[in-house]
Amino acid sequence: MIKFLAIIPLYKFFRRFRFPKLLPFNITVSPTFKCNSLCRTCKVYQRKSVELSKLEWARIFKSLGRSVNWITFSGGEPFLKKDIVDIVKSAYEQCHPPVINIPTNGLLHKIIPEKINQIAQQCPKSQIIINISIDEIGEKHDLIRGVKNSYASALLTLEKIKNLRCPNITIGIHTVLSKFNCVRFSEIFKSIQKLHPDSYITEIAEERVELNTIGVDITPPADDYFRAINFLMSQMKRQKFKGIARITQAFRFQYYEFVKQTLTEHRQIIPCYAGFASAHIIPNGDVWMCCIKGEVIGNLKEVDFDFKKVWFSEKAEKIRKKIVNKECYCPLANAAYTNMLFNWSALFKVGMNLLRNHF
């Protein structure tokens, strides 16, 4: 914690003065865009990409080094990448991240639990957060996900992961709130609570370059979203969480307040650190500062996998200026967590909620 508090001023200086030059604190890695779901809220499966090999990913992680504290392995469906265990292990060995987050649709119930077990065993000093996506209940979930038996497969995967009993695994359930499920959220929440996940999180459906959803009508009306999220926040205040789940839920509670304000005021509520403390690497080696805009600042293959050459390029600097000038805003969860970590006011609010032992 002391080490983290010490780097906050450094990133603030980097954002304001471009000195000292720092590598990202939070990285999202997409080893594949392939997906075995056909979600109404996501068209990532339509994206085509030549994927990097595990050896190429290893070189990228080596160039990033110990700067990275939090890595998300996203997709597509990350467990469709046959060597996902080797890729995650490589990130662990080169970067030593305290937190590794892996979202999954849970469809591959025959292989996901064993791969998660291998990851947990081979990355013993990292907290492995597995978030299984459940957007509805039963056949309604299958309709949103576009694949029969999606709900049953997700529940089976959840149960098998629980049986692993690895001390460094946190099991969460993740719901995308969209125009297809928002009005039913209270019923969805009550059903999911019966599954007893370590944590439960939601994210609003939005237009993203990453997900190929620009121009797709998926975002719920603001009034419906506010009703759903206010209900969730009222339920969170009644619950008790333990360990890392308690900390993540404290940040989640503050994140929901942040989303409501963003949707109301249509602006950056707190300074965005995309391009300073967070970044996204996609399957072909392109680097984005943010998956909403998906603006490429360079390709790692073209610079011999030296992340610094892309991160400190002229093109990267042009996009950083846009971010600092608040030419964009969004409620993206992954970036928002990083933004809150580097905002004293947000950190204070999270800390006060933890001290009160409720959210």
CSV table of C-alpha atoms in Angstrom, one decimal:
chain,number,residue,atom,x,y,z
A,1,MET,CA,0.0,0.0,0.0
A,2,ILE,CA,2.8,2.4,0.9
A,3,LYS,CA,4.5,1.6,-2.5
A,4,PHE,CA,1.2,2.4,-4.3
A,5,LEU,CA,0.6,5.7,-2.4
A,6,ALA,CA,4.1,6.7,-3.4
A,7,ILE,CA,3.5,6.4,-7.1
A,8,ILE,CA,0.3,8.4,-7.2
A,9,PRO,CA,2.1,11.8,-7.3
A,10,LEU,CA,4.4,10.4,-10.0
A,11,TYR,CA,1.5,9.6,-12.3
A,12,LYS,CA,-0.1,12.9,-11.5
A,13,PHE,CA,3.2,14.6,-12.6
A,14,PHE,CA,3.4,12.4,-15.7
A,15,ARG,CA,-0.1,13.4,-16.7
A,16,ARG,CA,0.5,17.1,-16.2
A,17,PHE,CA,4.1,17.6,-17.1
A,18,ARG,CA,4.9,14.3,-19.0
A,19,PHE,CA,7.7,13.7,-16.5
A,20,PRO,CA,8.7,11.3,-15.2
A,21,LYS,CA,7.9,9.0,-18.1
A,22,LEU,CA,6.0,6.0,-16.7
A,23,LEU,CA,4.7,2.8,-18.1
A,24,PRO,CA,1.0,1.9,-17.5
A,25,PHE,CA,-0.1,0.7,-14.0
A,26,ASN,CA,-3.1,-1.2,-15.5
A,27,ILE,CA,-3.0,-3.2,-18.8
A,28,THR,CA,-5.9,-4.9,-20.6
A,29,VAL,CA,-4.7,-7.7,-22.8
A,30,SER,CA,-6.9,-9.3,-25.5
A,31,PRO,CA,-5.1,-12.4,-26.7
A,32,THR,CA,-8.0,-13.1,-29.1
A,33,PHE,CA,-11.2,-11.5,-30.4
A,34,LYS,CA,-12.7,-14.9,-31.1
A,35,CYS,CA,-15.8,-15.6,-29.2
A,36,ASN,CA,-18.3,-18.5,-28.9
A,37,SER,CA,-21.1,-16.2,-27.8
A,38,LEU,CA,-23.2,-14.1,-30.2
A,39,CYS,CA,-24.2,-11.4,-27.8
A,40,ARG,CA,-26.8,-8.7,-28.7
A,41,THR,CA,-24.6,-6.2,-26.7
A,42,CYS,CA,-21.3,-7.2,-28.3
A,43,LYS,CA,-20.1,-7.9,-31.8
A,44,VAL,CA,-16.5,-8.6,-31.0
A,45,TYR,CA,-16.8,-12.0,-32.7
A,46,GLN,CA,-17.1,-10.1,-36.0
A,47,ARG,CA,-13.6,-8.7,-35.6
A,48,LYS,CA,-10.8,-10.4,-37.5
A,49,SER,CA,-7.2,-10.3,-36.3
A,50,VAL,CA,-3.8,-12.1,-36.8
A,51,GLU,CA,-3.0,-13.2,-33.2
A,52,LEU,CA,0.3,-12.8,-31.5
A,53,SER,CA,2.0,-16.0,-30.3
A,54,LYS,CA,2.7,-16.8,-26.7
A,55,LEU,CA,6.4,-16.0,-27.3
A,56,GLU,CA,5.5,-12.6,-28.7
A,57,TRP,CA,3.3,-11.9,-25.7
A,58,ALA,CA,6.3,-12.9,-23.5
A,59,ARG,CA,8.5,-10.3,-25.1
A,60,ILE,CA,5.8,-7.7,-24.6
A,61,PHE,CA,5.5,-8.5,-20.9
A,62,LYS,CA,9.2,-8.4,-20.5
A,63,SER,CA,9.3,-4.9,-22.0
A,64,LEU,CA,6.6,-3.8,-19.5
A,65,GLY,CA,8.3,-5.3,-16.5
A,66,ARG,CA,7.2,-4.6,-12.9
A,67,SER,CA,5.3,-1.4,-13.7
A,68,VAL,CA,2.1,-3.3,-14.2
A,69,ASN,CA,0.1,-4.0,-11.1
A,70,TRP,CA,-3.2,-5.1,-12.6
A,71,ILE,CA,-3.7,-7.1,-15.8
A,72,THR,CA,-7.0,-8.0,-17.4
A,73,PHE,CA,-7.1,-10.8,-19.9
A,74,SER,CA,-10.1,-10.0,-22.0
A,75,GLY,CA,-11.4,-11.1,-25.4
A,76,GLY,CA,-13.4,-12.3,-27.2
A,77,GLU,CA,-13.5,-15.3,-24.9
A,78,PRO,CA,-10.0,-15.6,-23.4
A,79,PHE,CA,-10.3,-19.3,-22.9
A,80,LEU,CA,-10.6,-19.9,-26.6
A,81,LYS,CA,-6.9,-19.0,-26.8
A,82,LYS,CA,-5.4,-22.5,-26.5
A,83,ASP,CA,-2.2,-21.3,-24.8
A,84,ILE,CA,-4.0,-18.8,-22.4
A,85,VAL,CA,-2.4,-20.5,-19.4
A,86,ASP,CA,1.1,-20.0,-20.8
A,87,ILE,CA,0.4,-16.4,-21.7
A,88,VAL,CA,-0.9,-15.6,-18.2
A,89,LYS,CA,2.0,-17.4,-16.6
A,90,SER,CA,4.4,-15.3,-18.7
A,91,ALA,CA,2.7,-12.1,-17.6
A,92,TYR,CA,3.0,-13.3,-14.0
A,93,GLU,CA,6.7,-14.2,-14.3
A,94,GLN,CA,7.7,-10.9,-16.1
A,95,CYS,CA,5.4,-8.4,-14.4
A,96,HIS,CA,4.5,-9.9,-11.0
A,97,PRO,CA,1.0,-8.2,-11.0
A,98,PRO,CA,-0.8,-8.4,-7.6
A,99,VAL,CA,-4.1,-8.7,-9.5
A,100,ILE,CA,-5.0,-10.8,-12.6
A,101,ASN,CA,-8.6,-10.4,-13.8
A,102,ILE,CA,-10.1,-12.8,-16.4
A,103,PRO,CA,-13.8,-12.3,-17.6
A,104,THR,CA,-15.4,-15.3,-19.2
A,105,ASN,CA,-18.8,-16.3,-20.7
A,106,GLY,CA,-18.4,-19.7,-19.0
A,107,LEU,CA,-19.5,-21.7,-22.1
A,108,LEU,CA,-16.4,-23.9,-22.1
A,109,HIS,CA,-17.3,-25.6,-18.8
A,110,LYS,CA,-15.2,-28.7,-19.6
A,111,ILE,CA,-11.9,-26.8,-19.9
A,112,ILE,CA,-12.2,-23.4,-18.1
A,113,PRO,CA,-12.1,-24.7,-14.5
A,114,GLU,CA,-8.9,-26.8,-15.1
A,115,LYS,CA,-7.2,-23.9,-16.9
A,116,ILE,CA,-8.1,-21.6,-14.0
A,117,ASN,CA,-6.7,-24.1,-11.6
A,118,GLN,CA,-3.5,-24.2,-13.6
A,119,ILE,CA,-3.3,-20.3,-13.6
A,120,ALA,CA,-3.9,-20.1,-9.8
A,121,GLN,CA,-1.3,-22.7,-9.1
A,122,GLN,CA,1.3,-21.1,-11.4
A,123,CYS,CA,0.6,-17.6,-10.3
A,124,PRO,CA,0.5,-18.1,-6.5
A,125,LYS,CA,1.2,-14.5,-5.4
A,126,SER,CA,-1.4,-12.9,-7.6
A,127,GLN,CA,-5.1,-12.6,-6.8
A,128,ILE,CA,-6.9,-14.3,-9.6
A,129,ILE,CA,-10.3,-12.7,-10.2
A,130,ILE,CA,-12.7,-14.7,-12.4
A,131,ASN,CA,-15.8,-12.9,-13.5
A,132,ILE,CA,-18.5,-15.1,-15.2
A,133,SER,CA,-20.9,-13.2,-17.4
A,134,ILE,CA,-24.6,-13.7,-16.6
A,135,ASP,CA,-27.0,-11.1,-18.1
A,136,GLU,CA,-30.3,-12.7,-17.4
A,137,ILE,CA,-31.9,-15.9,-16.0
A,138,GLY,CA,-32.4,-19.1,-17.9
A,139,GLU,CA,-33.6,-18.8,-21.5
A,140,LYS,CA,-33.6,-15.0,-21.3
A,141,HIS,CA,-29.9,-15.1,-20.8
A,142,ASP,CA,-29.5,-17.5,-23.8
A,143,LEU,CA,-31.4,-15.0,-25.9
A,144,ILE,CA,-29.2,-12.1,-25.0
A,145,ARG,CA,-26.1,-14.3,-25.5
A,146,GLY,CA,-27.2,-15.8,-28.7
A,147,VAL,CA,-26.3,-19.4,-27.8
A,148,LYS,CA,-28.5,-22.1,-26.4
A,149,ASN,CA,-27.6,-23.5,-22.9
A,150,SER,CA,-25.4,-20.5,-22.2
A,151,TYR,CA,-27.0,-20.0,-18.8
A,152,ALA,CA,-26.7,-23.7,-17.8
A,153,SER,CA,-23.0,-23.8,-19.0
A,154,ALA,CA,-22.2,-20.6,-17.0
A,155,LEU,CA,-23.7,-22.1,-13.8
A,156,LEU,CA,-21.8,-25.4,-14.4
A,157,THR,CA,-18.5,-23.4,-14.8
A,158,LEU,CA,-19.3,-21.4,-11.7
A,159,GLU,CA,-19.9,-24.5,-9.6
A,160,LYS,CA,-16.7,-26.2,-10.9
A,161,ILE,CA,-14.6,-23.2,-10.1
A,162,LYS,CA,-16.0,-23.0,-6.6
A,163,ASN,CA,-14.9,-26.6,-6.1
A,164,LEU,CA,-11.3,-25.8,-6.8
A,165,ARG,CA,-11.0,-24.0,-3.4
A,166,CYS,CA,-7.8,-22.2,-4.4
A,167,PRO,CA,-7.1,-19.5,-1.8
A,168,ASN,CA,-6.0,-16.9,-4.5
A,169,ILE,CA,-9.2,-17.1,-6.6
A,170,THR,CA,-12.0,-14.7,-6.2
A,171,ILE,CA,-15.2,-15.7,-8.1
A,172,GLY,CA,-17.5,-13.0,-9.4
A,173,ILE,CA,-20.5,-12.6,-11.6
A,174,HIS,CA,-20.7,-9.8,-14.1
A,175,THR,CA,-23.9,-8.4,-15.7
A,176,VAL,CA,-24.0,-6.0,-18.6
A,177,LEU,CA,-27.0,-3.7,-18.1
A,178,SER,CA,-28.6,-3.0,-21.5
A,179,LYS,CA,-31.9,-2.1,-23.0
A,180,PHE,CA,-32.6,-5.9,-23.1
A,181,ASN,CA,-32.5,-6.6,-19.3
A,182,CYS,CA,-32.4,-3.3,-17.4
A,183,VAL,CA,-36.1,-3.2,-16.4
A,184,ARG,CA,-35.8,-6.7,-15.0
A,185,PHE,CA,-32.7,-6.1,-12.9
A,186,SER,CA,-34.2,-6.6,-9.5
A,187,GLU,CA,-35.3,-10.1,-10.4
A,188,ILE,CA,-32.0,-10.8,-12.0
A,189,PHE,CA,-30.1,-9.7,-8.9
A,190,LYS,CA,-32.2,-11.7,-6.6
A,191,SER,CA,-31.6,-14.9,-8.6
A,192,ILE,CA,-27.9,-14.3,-8.9
A,193,GLN,CA,-27.5,-13.7,-5.1
A,194,LYS,CA,-28.7,-17.3,-4.6
A,195,LEU,CA,-25.6,-18.4,-6.5
A,196,HIS,CA,-23.4,-16.9,-3.7
A,197,PRO,CA,-20.6,-15.3,-5.7
A,198,ASP,CA,-17.7,-13.7,-3.9
A,199,SER,CA,-18.6,-10.5,-5.7
A,200,TYR,CA,-21.2,-9.2,-8.1
A,201,ILE,CA,-20.6,-6.4,-10.6
A,202,THR,CA,-22.5,-4.7,-13.4
A,203,GLU,CA,-21.4,-2.5,-16.3
A,204,ILE,CA,-23.5,-0.4,-18.6
A,205,ALA,CA,-23.8,-1.5,-22.3
A,206,GLU,CA,-22.1,1.2,-24.4
A,207,GLU,CA,-20.8,1.8,-27.9
A,208,ARG,CA,-17.2,0.7,-28.2
A,209,VAL,CA,-14.7,0.3,-31.0
A,210,GLU,CA,-13.4,-2.7,-29.2
A,211,LEU,CA,-16.8,-4.5,-29.2
A,212,ASN,CA,-17.7,-3.3,-32.7
A,213,THR,CA,-20.9,-1.7,-31.3
A,214,ILE,CA,-20.5,1.8,-32.6
A,215,GLY,CA,-24.0,2.9,-33.8
A,216,VAL,CA,-25.7,-0.2,-32.2
A,217,ASP,CA,-28.7,0.6,-30.0
A,218,ILE,CA,-27.9,-1.2,-26.8
A,219,THR,CA,-27.5,1.4,-24.0
A,220,PRO,CA,-30.5,1.4,-21.7
A,221,PRO,CA,-32.5,4.6,-21.2
A,222,ALA,CA,-31.0,6.7,-18.4
A,223,ASP,CA,-34.1,6.4,-16.1
A,224,ASP,CA,-34.1,2.6,-16.4
A,225,TYR,CA,-30.4,2.5,-15.6
A,226,PHE,CA,-30.7,4.8,-12.6
A,227,ARG,CA,-33.5,2.7,-11.2
A,228,ALA,CA,-31.5,-0.5,-11.6
A,229,ILE,CA,-28.2,0.9,-10.2
A,230,ASN,CA,-29.9,2.6,-7.3
A,231,PHE,CA,-31.5,-0.7,-6.4
A,232,LEU,CA,-28.1,-2.5,-6.6
A,233,MET,CA,-26.5,0.2,-4.4
A,234,SER,CA,-29.2,-0.2,-1.8
A,235,GLN,CA,-28.6,-3.9,-1.7
A,236,MET,CA,-24.8,-3.5,-1.5
A,237,LYS,CA,-25.3,-1.5,1.7
A,238,ARG,CA,-27.0,-4.5,3.3
A,239,GLN,CA,-24.3,-7.0,2.5
A,240,LYS,CA,-21.0,-7.9,4.1
A,241,PHE,CA,-18.0,-8.8,2.0
A,242,LYS,CA,-14.6,-10.3,2.9
A,243,GLY,CA,-11.0,-10.0,1.7
A,244,ILE,CA,-10.3,-8.5,-1.7
A,245,ALA,CA,-14.0,-8.7,-2.6
A,246,ARG,CA,-14.7,-6.1,0.1
A,247,ILE,CA,-12.2,-3.7,-1.4
A,248,THR,CA,-13.4,-4.2,-5.0
A,249,GLN,CA,-17.0,-3.8,-3.9
A,250,ALA,CA,-16.1,-0.5,-2.2
A,251,PHE,CA,-14.6,0.7,-5.5
A,252,ARG,CA,-17.6,-0.6,-7.3
A,253,PHE,CA,-20.0,1.4,-5.2
A,254,GLN,CA,-18.1,4.6,-5.9
A,255,TYR,CA,-17.9,3.6,-9.6
A,256,TYR,CA,-21.7,3.4,-9.8
A,257,GLU,CA,-21.9,7.0,-8.4
A,258,PHE,CA,-19.4,8.0,-11.1
A,259,VAL,CA,-21.5,6.4,-13.9
A,260,LYS,CA,-24.6,8.1,-12.8
A,261,GLN,CA,-22.9,11.5,-12.8
A,262,THR,CA,-21.2,10.8,-16.2
A,263,LEU,CA,-24.5,9.9,-17.8
A,264,THR,CA,-26.2,13.0,-16.3
A,265,GLU,CA,-23.5,15.6,-17.0
A,266,HIS,CA,-21.9,14.2,-20.2
A,267,ARG,CA,-18.3,15.0,-19.2
A,268,GLN,CA,-15.2,13.6,-17.5
A,269,ILE,CA,-16.1,13.6,-13.9
A,270,ILE,CA,-12.6,13.0,-12.6
A,271,PRO,CA,-9.4,13.2,-14.7
A,272,CYS,CA,-8.9,10.3,-17.0
A,273,TYR,CA,-5.6,8.4,-16.9
A,274,ALA,CA,-6.1,6.4,-20.1
A,275,GLY,CA,-2.8,6.8,-21.9
A,276,PHE,CA,-0.9,7.5,-18.7
A,277,ALA,CA,-1.8,4.7,-16.2
A,278,SER,CA,-3.9,2.4,-18.4
A,279,ALA,CA,-3.6,0.9,-21.8
A,280,HIS,CA,-5.0,-1.9,-24.0
A,281,ILE,CA,-3.2,-4.4,-26.3
A,282,ILE,CA,-5.2,-6.2,-28.9
A,283,PRO,CA,-4.5,-9.6,-30.6
A,284,ASN,CA,-2.4,-8.3,-33.4
A,285,GLY,CA,-0.1,-6.2,-31.2
A,286,ASP,CA,-1.8,-2.8,-31.8
A,287,VAL,CA,-1.8,-0.6,-28.7
A,288,TRP,CA,-4.8,1.5,-27.7
A,289,MET,CA,-5.0,3.9,-24.8
A,290,CYS,CA,-8.7,3.2,-24.5
A,291,CYS,CA,-11.0,0.6,-25.9
A,292,ILE,CA,-13.9,3.0,-26.4
A,293,LYS,CA,-12.1,5.1,-29.1
A,294,GLY,CA,-9.8,2.3,-30.2
A,295,GLU,CA,-7.2,4.8,-31.6
A,296,VAL,CA,-4.0,2.9,-32.5
A,297,ILE,CA,-0.8,4.5,-31.2
A,298,GLY,CA,1.4,1.9,-32.7
A,299,ASN,CA,2.0,-1.8,-33.3
A,300,LEU,CA,4.4,-3.7,-31.1
A,301,LYS,CA,5.5,-6.0,-33.9
A,302,GLU,CA,6.9,-3.0,-35.8
A,303,VAL,CA,9.1,-2.0,-32.9
A,304,ASP,CA,10.5,-5.4,-31.9
A,305,PHE,CA,8.0,-5.7,-29.1
A,306,ASP,CA,9.4,-2.7,-27.2
A,307,PHE,CA,6.4,-1.2,-25.5
A,308,LYS,CA,8.2,2.0,-24.6
A,309,LYS,CA,8.7,2.9,-28.3
A,310,VAL,CA,5.0,2.9,-28.8
A,311,TRP,CA,4.0,4.3,-25.4
A,312,PHE,CA,6.2,7.4,-25.8
A,313,SER,CA,5.7,8.0,-29.5
A,314,GLU,CA,4.5,11.3,-31.1
A,315,LYS,CA,1.2,9.7,-32.0
A,316,ALA,CA,0.6,8.7,-28.3
A,317,GLU,CA,1.3,12.2,-27.2
A,318,LYS,CA,-1.3,13.6,-29.6
A,319,ILE,CA,-4.0,11.4,-28.1
A,320,ARG,CA,-2.9,12.1,-24.6
A,321,LYS,CA,-3.5,15.8,-25.2
A,322,LYS,CA,-7.1,15.0,-26.3
A,323,ILE,CA,-7.7,13.1,-23.1
A,324,VAL,CA,-6.2,15.8,-20.9
A,325,ASN,CA,-8.3,18.4,-22.8
A,326,LYS,CA,-11.5,16.3,-21.9
A,327,GLU,CA,-12.4,15.9,-25.6
A,328,CYS,CA,-14.0,12.5,-24.6
A,329,TYR,CA,-15.8,11.0,-21.6
A,330,CYS,CA,-17.1,7.5,-20.8
A,331,PRO,CA,-18.2,5.2,-18.0
A,332,LEU,CA,-15.8,2.4,-18.9
A,333,ALA,CA,-15.3,0.4,-15.7
A,334,ASN,CA,-11.7,-0.8,-16.2
A,335,ALA,CA,-10.4,2.7,-16.9
A,336,ALA,CA,-12.6,4.2,-14.2
A,337,TYR,CA,-11.0,2.1,-11.5
A,338,THR,CA,-7.6,3.3,-12.4
A,339,ASN,CA,-8.9,6.9,-12.6
A,340,MET,CA,-10.3,6.5,-9.0
A,341,LEU,CA,-7.0,5.1,-7.8
A,342,PHE,CA,-5.3,8.3,-8.9
A,343,ASN,CA,-7.9,10.7,-7.6
A,344,TRP,CA,-7.5,11.7,-3.9
A,345,SER,CA,-11.2,12.6,-3.6
A,346,ALA,CA,-12.4,9.2,-4.9
A,347,LEU,CA,-9.9,7.3,-2.8
A,348,PHE,CA,-11.1,9.2,0.3
A,349,LYS,CA,-14.7,8.2,-0.4
A,350,VAL,CA,-13.8,4.6,-0.9
A,351,GLY,CA,-11.7,4.6,2.3
A,352,MET,CA,-14.5,6.1,4.3
A,353,ASN,CA,-17.0,3.5,3.1
A,354,LEU,CA,-14.5,0.8,4.1
A,355,LEU,CA,-14.0,2.3,7.6
A,356,ARG,CA,-17.8,2.4,8.1
A,357,ASN,CA,-17.8,-1.3,7.1
A,358,HIS,CA,-20.6,-0.7,4.5
A,359,PHE,CA,-21.0,0.8,1.1
